[in-house]
Amino acid sequence: MLAVELVDIWKRFPGVVANAGATLGVRSGSVHAVLGENGAGKSTLMNVLAGVYQPDEGSVVLNGEPQRFASPADAIACGVGMVHQEFRLIPTFTVTENVVLGAAPTRLDRGSLRAQVGELAERFGLLTDPGRPVWQLSMGERQRVEILKALWRDASVLILDEPTAVLTPGEAVELGRVTRAMADDGRSVIFISHKLDEVTAFCDEATVMRGGATVAASLPVGELDASRLAELMVGQATAVSQRRQRAAQVDGEQSPALVVRDLRVRDVHGRAVVDDVSLDVRPGEIVGIAGVAGNGQRPLADAIAGLSPAEHGQVVVADADLSTASPAARSAAGLSYVPEDRLGVGLAPRLDAVENAVMRSYRRFARRRIVDRAASRAHTEGLIDRYRVKVARMDAPLAGLSGGNLQRLLVGRELDEKPTVVVAAQPTRGLDVQGVAAIQQILLDQSAAGVAVLLISEDLDELLALSDRLLVMHGGAVVASFDPDDADRTAIGAAMAGAVSTEGVS
Ligand SMILES: Nc1ncnc2c1ncn2[C@@H]1O[C@H](COP(=O)(O)OP(=O)(O)OP(=O)(O)O)[C@@H](O)[C@H]1O
Ligand SMILES: [Mg+2]
């Protein structure tokens, strides 16, 4: 029997039909992939299954029983748990507090709760420290907390919405094991991803969506290949984008556009999360930073952008020392930042598309201190067009946009300012094949136009294809430097794991 059946689901939002007759059937004890390009309606369908949205039409059937969920609590009571694309944890609470929130047996004290959460984590191989506050955790660890939350409520159906988008390759493989362990335990896992190799490695069957509808249901993953998948997802036979090899165009004589010297950042515990990092990026150069998540990439990027204070060290953009400048002053000096946390520091979910698009450049649209709505709207329309953002309504809060569309808007806004230096953290995370290719091309075009790009990514293929130079961070420090043209993946992997000395790295 099917654990989950979604039959002919319709869901409309103002100006957009997000689900238009979508169907899905998931066997118990299996891992089922849901694929589709950005905006295809995957998250919406999953939100219907998880009780976040009520469908306009169609039915949700669990183990043969029709269900009507008025809220996520109803869905959880029936064993459906969901880990959303954007996490929903309480940062100041500990791992344990987040996991048991609203579902703690009253007879247990804090110590035993913590122990039980620890046991559950161990059982499924979800490494975490139950006593730590969530705000201190990396994205990968936060995801494990979200999964634990669902398992704590004994979810028999677990929905993971683009789970690997926030994971390193190693963590992704680990998650593959976790989902298999859950399936072997008789549960069903629904796994949304844009990456075919993960789908083939971790999943049993795949359902493909396009334009809100299901275009291929429950295909055995063995029958999927990249071109067939692309055809299903975009409705035509398109070649899957090839990784572009860039032409060498960096003038080694030019002085660097971005100079970082001896930058050190400490976390609240006094640990040096960025440990005397020095690096240069020349105009037209793409310098990649590889590393396992949580090794200082994010605090490094935040410190370069001025979002977190450095203990010591220098940040220089086009010969201007910005070491103590505010984020706004850095941005005015030509530094653009695409942060990995798109709805935290990147975009404001409660504001609309226009407000988000001009939030960095609103002075240009101001007349006597009042922002000219028509002019900023026209600017936004141009941006949306150039970066192909699908926005149904310009005056609705951004929160409703799909993950990929949020990313396009963010990247577009930052790059449209004609920056001297771009710091891009995970800029293609969560994008579909075409979205990835589009953003990568934009970065290549930027560097061809002389912009210095610092690219932080957990996708080694992306780094190797785009970078002129590849640095590896481990334990807050830059521990190795590679030439991507004759890079040895094993050596890069070893550096990422911390198996090299820091000697001789410039
Ligand atoms: N709450 C909402 N309000 C308005 N429009 C919405 C809302 N949620 C989704 N949409 C729209 O519905 C469509 C489908 O979005 P959905 O998030 O389901 O896509 P997706 O397949 O998950 O895409 P991605 O791969 O980018 O995450 C998009 O056009 C999106 O903008
Ligand atoms: Mg989505």
PDB file of C-alpha atoms in Angstrom, residues 32 51 59 70-71 93 123 152 212 280 317 337 354 374 377 397 407 456 472 477:
ATOM      1  CA  HIS A  32      11.099   9.200  -3.096  1.00  0.00           C
ATOM      2  CA  GLY A  51      -0.747  20.760   6.564  1.00  0.00           C
ATOM      3  CA  SER A  59      -7.093  14.868  -1.716  1.00  0.00           C
ATOM      4  CA  ALA A  70      -6.139  22.151   9.069  1.00  0.00           C
ATOM      5  CA  SER A  71      -2.635  22.799  10.379  1.00  0.00           C
ATOM      6  CA  PHE A  93      16.939  27.763  22.360  1.00  0.00           C
ATOM      7  CA  ARG A 123      20.206   6.017  16.515  1.00  0.00           C
ATOM      8  CA  TRP A 152      10.920  13.077  17.973  1.00  0.00           C
ATOM      9  CA  GLY A 212       2.487  22.901 -10.954  1.00  0.00           C
ATOM     10  CA  ASP A 280      44.042  38.727  -2.551  1.00  0.00           C
ATOM     11  CA  VAL A 317      38.853  47.305  -1.686  1.00  0.00           C
ATOM     12  CA  TYR A 337      27.852  40.602  -0.917  1.00  0.00           C
ATOM     13  CA  VAL A 354      10.425  46.429  -5.191  1.00  0.00           C
ATOM     14  CA  ALA A 374       7.366  54.385  -9.986  1.00  0.00           C
ATOM     15  CA  ARG A 377       9.359  49.780  -9.692  1.00  0.00           C
ATOM     16  CA  PRO A 397       5.774  40.108   0.598  1.00  0.00           C
ATOM     17  CA  GLN A 407      18.305  33.645  -4.999  1.00  0.00           C
ATOM     18  CA  ILE A 456      32.584  30.562  -1.466  1.00  0.00           C
ATOM     19  CA  VAL A 472      40.801  25.656   1.094  1.00  0.00           C
ATOM     20  CA  ALA A 477      42.403  29.266   8.370  1.00  0.00           C
TER      21      ALA A 477
END
